Amino acid sequence: MLQFIVPLIVSTIYVILLLIVFFNRPWQRQHKLLMLYLLAATVWSASDLSLRSGLFPGHQLTIFRAVIIASLWWVVQLYCFVRSFLHLPGGAGARFGFSALAVLGILAILGFAPPGIIYSGGNVSPVYGWWFLFYITPLLLIASLGVYTLTKRLRALVNLEERNKVFYLIISAVLLVIFGFLGVTPLAHDFPISHLGGLLSAMILTYAIIQHDLVSVTLIMRRLLGVISLAVIGIGIYLAVMYLALYALKIDFNALTIVIAVSVA
């Protein structure tokens, strides 16, 4: 059950962020790129949620291919947003990222990326092979290039507020790299590790938007974002505590126990 509770929470937070930015007008270039990043993150978390929850039996391999494509798209869009935030063009890094995304998409359509998966009760493991290099190599290169660009700018900044914004973006990107890499290893067979990185990254972005005006949003939107995000995170923490308590008591954590837990709260 926990395998798809975590993706559900992450999906909800990214949808909230996406809607807040969408309804905040007028849009500037940073807003548009941030929305594309949030859209990619939402597609990634929602597709992984549908995969682990077993909503579409018999289509798990197709959904997993969508998951890996969306995760690479997510990283590429984050890189583009970072470059825009720093008032820099996308450059060769963005072109390489979208080219790698197209290649991975073609490999997935042809049935090579991956050729198969091992699926059991929400636990997923791909069949590894040469295709994996076309996924993990551009993902790590683009993410590392984004972190390097941010770190270089951080050293040159004097304004404390701008340094804080860049620092939060660095932490967000580093979390995605670390947990994203762990998410495609055997360590993620029983638990969606990459979504922990996604959750932490979403929380950091939310805080940066509310407290440090990472992108320009109205005061009302910031307050609304804060209230909704705190509610979602609070529910997530509560369910995690309930899961640990039920696990210790050897009680199955299923849909019925979730309803009872929420009712008690």
Tab-separated table of C-alpha atoms in Angstrom:
chain	number	residue	atom	x	y	z
A	1	MET	CA	0.000	0.000	0.000
A	2	LEU	CA	2.827	2.414	0.815
A	3	GLN	CA	4.188	1.899	-2.705
A	4	PHE	CA	1.417	4.061	-4.129
A	5	ILE	CA	0.592	6.291	-1.162
A	6	VAL	CA	3.922	8.105	-1.571
A	7	PRO	CA	3.432	8.705	-5.344
A	8	LEU	CA	-0.126	9.868	-4.603
A	9	ILE	CA	1.104	12.504	-2.141
A	10	VAL	CA	3.850	13.643	-4.532
A	11	SER	CA	1.389	13.845	-7.445
A	12	THR	CA	-1.017	15.919	-5.356
A	13	ILE	CA	1.646	18.422	-4.324
A	14	TYR	CA	2.895	18.892	-7.894
A	15	VAL	CA	-0.657	19.326	-9.199
A	16	ILE	CA	-1.251	22.013	-6.561
A	17	LEU	CA	1.965	23.812	-7.523
A	18	LEU	CA	1.067	23.555	-11.207
A	19	LEU	CA	-2.418	25.008	-10.681
A	20	ILE	CA	-1.118	27.838	-8.494
A	21	VAL	CA	1.398	28.907	-11.144
A	22	PHE	CA	-1.137	28.383	-13.962
A	23	PHE	CA	-3.760	30.676	-12.434
A	24	ASN	CA	-1.199	33.345	-11.565
A	25	ARG	CA	-1.172	35.909	-14.381
A	26	PRO	CA	0.505	37.393	-16.299
A	27	TRP	CA	2.878	34.631	-17.338
A	28	GLN	CA	6.526	35.366	-17.880
A	29	ARG	CA	9.063	33.001	-19.470
A	30	GLN	CA	10.043	31.650	-16.056
A	31	HIS	CA	6.409	30.860	-15.259
A	32	LYS	CA	5.983	28.923	-18.507
A	33	LEU	CA	9.153	26.881	-17.979
A	34	LEU	CA	8.246	26.223	-14.350
A	35	MET	CA	4.814	24.990	-15.461
A	36	LEU	CA	6.422	22.632	-17.987
A	37	TYR	CA	8.712	21.341	-15.244
A	38	LEU	CA	5.766	20.822	-12.885
A	39	LEU	CA	3.759	19.187	-15.686
A	40	ALA	CA	6.599	16.738	-16.367
A	41	ALA	CA	6.888	15.990	-12.649
A	42	THR	CA	3.127	15.452	-12.418
A	43	VAL	CA	3.107	13.078	-15.401
A	44	TRP	CA	6.020	11.152	-13.903
A	45	SER	CA	4.481	10.765	-10.447
A	46	ALA	CA	0.963	10.072	-11.784
A	47	SER	CA	2.191	7.412	-14.233
A	48	ASP	CA	4.231	5.743	-11.495
A	49	LEU	CA	1.175	5.878	-9.239
A	50	SER	CA	-0.950	4.122	-11.868
A	51	LEU	CA	1.816	1.564	-12.365
A	52	ARG	CA	2.238	0.666	-8.706
A	53	SER	CA	-1.480	0.690	-7.925
A	54	GLY	CA	-2.249	-1.789	-10.694
A	55	LEU	CA	-5.000	0.352	-12.231
A	56	PHE	CA	-4.235	-0.914	-15.732
A	57	PRO	CA	-3.422	-4.627	-15.538
A	58	GLY	CA	-1.615	-5.954	-18.578
A	59	HIS	CA	-0.192	-2.535	-19.459
A	60	GLN	CA	2.493	-2.268	-16.790
A	61	LEU	CA	5.379	-2.354	-19.274
A	62	THR	CA	3.905	0.490	-21.352
A	63	ILE	CA	3.300	2.562	-18.220
A	64	PHE	CA	6.835	1.910	-16.965
A	65	ARG	CA	8.190	3.207	-20.274
A	66	ALA	CA	6.100	6.330	-19.763
A	67	VAL	CA	7.578	6.658	-16.265
A	68	ILE	CA	11.216	6.658	-17.423
A	69	ILE	CA	10.491	9.026	-20.321
A	70	ALA	CA	8.650	11.427	-18.003
A	71	SER	CA	11.465	11.305	-15.440
A	72	LEU	CA	14.050	12.305	-18.067
A	73	TRP	CA	11.692	15.003	-19.353
A	74	TRP	CA	11.388	16.230	-15.771
A	75	VAL	CA	15.157	16.659	-15.445
A	76	VAL	CA	15.444	18.392	-18.822
A	77	GLN	CA	12.681	20.853	-17.917
A	78	LEU	CA	14.306	21.562	-14.570
A	79	TYR	CA	17.532	22.366	-16.399
A	80	CYS	CA	15.665	24.720	-18.754
A	81	PHE	CA	13.986	26.450	-15.815
A	82	VAL	CA	17.325	26.847	-14.028
A	83	ARG	CA	18.884	28.431	-17.116
A	84	SER	CA	15.915	30.787	-17.469
A	85	PHE	CA	16.047	31.688	-13.776
A	86	LEU	CA	19.687	32.651	-14.234
A	87	HIS	CA	18.775	34.641	-17.383
A	88	LEU	CA	20.755	32.252	-19.578
A	89	PRO	CA	19.701	30.549	-22.826
A	90	GLY	CA	19.055	26.809	-22.833
A	91	GLY	CA	22.117	26.290	-25.008
A	92	ALA	CA	23.748	22.980	-25.870
A	93	GLY	CA	22.576	21.356	-22.628
A	94	ALA	CA	18.892	21.816	-23.501
A	95	ARG	CA	19.438	20.636	-27.078
A	96	PHE	CA	21.269	17.557	-25.831
A	97	GLY	CA	18.545	16.888	-23.265
A	98	PHE	CA	15.666	17.017	-25.739
A	99	SER	CA	17.665	14.948	-28.247
A	100	ALA	CA	18.296	12.301	-25.584
A	101	LEU	CA	14.597	12.412	-24.685
A	102	ALA	CA	13.669	11.793	-28.337
A	103	VAL	CA	16.112	8.873	-28.586
A	104	LEU	CA	14.769	7.302	-25.389
A	105	GLY	CA	11.217	7.727	-26.681
A	106	ILE	CA	12.101	5.967	-29.947
A	107	LEU	CA	13.779	3.111	-28.055
A	108	ALA	CA	10.666	2.764	-25.885
A	109	ILE	CA	8.352	2.700	-28.920
A	110	LEU	CA	10.519	0.047	-30.569
A	111	GLY	CA	10.340	-2.052	-27.401
A	112	PHE	CA	13.982	-1.783	-26.358
A	113	ALA	CA	13.707	0.539	-23.341
A	114	PRO	CA	13.135	-1.593	-21.426
A	115	PRO	CA	12.404	-4.951	-23.094
A	116	GLY	CA	10.506	-6.095	-20.000
A	117	ILE	CA	9.823	-5.573	-16.314
A	118	ILE	CA	9.322	-7.719	-13.232
A	119	TYR	CA	6.066	-6.696	-11.574
A	120	SER	CA	4.558	-8.113	-8.403
A	121	GLY	CA	2.040	-6.437	-6.116
A	122	GLY	CA	3.144	-2.887	-6.856
A	123	ASN	CA	6.865	-3.709	-6.795
A	124	VAL	CA	8.614	-2.973	-10.092
A	125	SER	CA	12.030	-3.814	-11.510
A	126	PRO	CA	13.048	-3.322	-15.158
A	127	VAL	CA	15.031	-5.802	-17.210
A	128	TYR	CA	18.373	-3.984	-17.419
A	129	GLY	CA	20.475	-3.876	-20.559
A	130	TRP	CA	22.281	-1.565	-22.971
A	131	TRP	CA	19.193	0.675	-23.171
A	132	PHE	CA	19.806	1.791	-19.590
A	133	LEU	CA	22.829	3.852	-20.691
A	134	PHE	CA	20.556	5.932	-22.944
A	135	TYR	CA	18.496	6.770	-19.875
A	136	ILE	CA	20.856	7.194	-16.960
A	137	THR	CA	23.733	8.910	-18.857
A	138	PRO	CA	21.807	11.970	-20.115
A	139	LEU	CA	19.864	12.148	-16.845
A	140	LEU	CA	23.034	12.415	-14.766
A	141	LEU	CA	24.832	14.673	-17.262
A	142	ILE	CA	21.996	17.197	-17.536
A	143	ALA	CA	21.327	17.233	-13.803
A	144	SER	CA	25.036	17.619	-13.028
A	145	LEU	CA	25.341	20.439	-15.574
A	146	GLY	CA	22.400	22.212	-13.961
A	147	VAL	CA	23.919	21.892	-10.480
A	148	TYR	CA	27.287	23.119	-11.798
A	149	THR	CA	25.663	26.157	-13.420
A	150	LEU	CA	23.815	27.024	-10.212
A	151	THR	CA	26.907	26.527	-8.042
A	152	LYS	CA	28.963	28.749	-10.318
A	153	ARG	CA	26.341	31.493	-10.104
A	154	LEU	CA	26.032	31.087	-6.320
A	155	ARG	CA	29.723	31.883	-5.870
A	156	ALA	CA	29.344	35.097	-7.852
A	157	LEU	CA	26.210	36.388	-6.105
A	158	VAL	CA	26.388	38.966	-3.318
A	159	ASN	CA	22.683	39.606	-2.694
A	160	LEU	CA	21.537	37.341	0.145
A	161	GLU	CA	17.989	36.861	-1.203
A	162	GLU	CA	19.242	35.800	-4.634
A	163	ARG	CA	21.745	33.456	-3.013
A	164	ASN	CA	18.921	31.823	-1.055
A	165	LYS	CA	16.905	31.233	-4.230
A	166	VAL	CA	19.862	29.653	-6.018
A	167	PHE	CA	20.704	27.580	-2.954
A	168	TYR	CA	17.188	26.107	-2.814
A	169	LEU	CA	17.341	25.256	-6.501
A	170	ILE	CA	20.682	23.495	-5.947
A	171	ILE	CA	19.264	21.423	-3.091
A	172	SER	CA	16.200	20.574	-5.163
A	173	ALA	CA	18.315	19.425	-8.108
A	174	VAL	CA	20.734	17.432	-5.935
A	175	LEU	CA	17.848	15.593	-4.273
A	176	LEU	CA	16.449	14.669	-7.679
A	177	VAL	CA	19.832	13.359	-8.824
A	178	ILE	CA	20.462	11.266	-5.711
A	179	PHE	CA	16.990	9.814	-5.267
A	180	GLY	CA	16.394	9.572	-9.011
A	181	PHE	CA	19.503	7.441	-9.406
A	182	LEU	CA	18.522	5.250	-6.455
A	183	GLY	CA	15.055	4.933	-7.968
A	184	VAL	CA	16.355	3.004	-10.986
A	185	THR	CA	18.453	0.591	-8.951
A	186	PRO	CA	17.340	-2.658	-7.282
A	187	LEU	CA	16.985	-0.671	-4.030
A	188	ALA	CA	13.703	0.710	-5.381
A	189	HIS	CA	12.166	-2.715	-5.999
A	190	ASP	CA	10.069	-2.673	-2.825
A	191	PHE	CA	9.705	1.069	-2.252
A	192	PRO	CA	9.436	4.110	-4.584
A	193	ILE	CA	12.660	5.751	-3.395
A	194	SER	CA	12.723	8.300	-6.202
A	195	HIS	CA	9.428	9.722	-4.940
A	196	LEU	CA	11.040	10.633	-1.635
A	197	GLY	CA	13.354	12.882	-3.620
A	198	GLY	CA	10.367	14.189	-5.545
A	199	LEU	CA	8.507	14.890	-2.310
A	200	LEU	CA	11.442	16.707	-0.711
A	201	SER	CA	12.065	18.662	-3.905
A	202	ALA	CA	8.405	19.694	-4.070
A	203	MET	CA	8.506	20.840	-0.448
A	204	ILE	CA	11.636	22.903	-1.079
A	205	LEU	CA	10.157	24.511	-4.205
A	206	THR	CA	6.955	25.292	-2.316
A	207	TYR	CA	8.909	26.930	0.501
A	208	ALA	CA	11.056	28.884	-1.958
A	209	ILE	CA	7.966	30.199	-3.769
A	210	ILE	CA	6.154	31.152	-0.549
A	211	GLN	CA	9.021	32.629	1.448
A	212	HIS	CA	11.536	33.774	-1.169
A	213	ASP	CA	9.369	34.544	-4.217
A	214	LEU	CA	11.232	32.075	-6.441
A	215	VAL	CA	8.742	33.016	-9.140
A	216	SER	CA	6.366	35.937	-8.855
A	217	VAL	CA	2.958	34.930	-7.482
A	218	THR	CA	0.329	37.028	-5.728
A	219	LEU	CA	0.092	37.161	-1.943
A	220	ILE	CA	-3.258	35.343	-1.992
A	221	MET	CA	-1.826	32.566	-4.162
A	222	ARG	CA	1.173	32.205	-1.859
A	223	ARG	CA	-1.054	31.884	1.203
A	224	LEU	CA	-3.328	29.409	-0.582
A	225	LEU	CA	-0.314	27.386	-1.666
A	226	GLY	CA	1.004	27.337	1.882
A	227	VAL	CA	-2.263	26.197	3.457
A	228	ILE	CA	-2.953	23.449	0.905
A	229	SER	CA	0.638	22.183	0.902
A	230	LEU	CA	0.742	22.006	4.700
A	231	ALA	CA	-2.522	20.053	4.671
A	232	VAL	CA	-1.251	17.549	2.100
A	233	ILE	CA	2.105	17.120	3.829
A	234	GLY	CA	0.365	16.756	7.204
A	235	ILE	CA	-1.884	14.009	5.852
A	236	GLY	CA	1.127	12.292	4.348
A	237	ILE	CA	3.057	12.365	7.609
A	238	TYR	CA	0.003	11.113	9.494
A	239	LEU	CA	-0.446	8.181	7.094
A	240	ALA	CA	3.267	7.363	7.308
A	241	VAL	CA	3.088	7.264	11.109
A	242	MET	CA	-0.035	5.096	10.925
A	243	TYR	CA	1.728	2.766	8.504
A	244	LEU	CA	4.680	2.335	10.851
A	245	ALA	CA	2.352	1.747	13.809
A	246	LEU	CA	0.272	-0.833	11.925
A	247	TYR	CA	3.422	-2.491	10.615
A	248	ALA	CA	4.723	-2.825	14.172
A	249	LEU	CA	1.378	-4.331	15.234
A	250	LYS	CA	1.381	-6.724	12.226
A	251	ILE	CA	-1.851	-5.198	10.860
A	252	ASP	CA	-2.338	-5.015	7.099
A	253	PHE	CA	-2.193	-1.453	5.776
A	254	ASN	CA	-4.948	-1.436	3.147
A	255	ALA	CA	-7.699	0.837	1.862
A	256	LEU	CA	-9.960	0.063	4.829
A	257	THR	CA	-7.293	0.966	7.378
A	258	ILE	CA	-6.628	4.222	5.517
A	259	VAL	CA	-10.323	5.163	5.716
A	260	ILE	CA	-10.388	4.341	9.437
A	261	ALA	CA	-7.151	6.289	10.037
A	262	VAL	CA	-8.486	9.368	8.248
A	263	SER	CA	-11.827	9.101	10.105
A	264	VAL	CA	-10.024	8.943	13.443
A	265	ALA	CA	-7.976	12.018	12.530
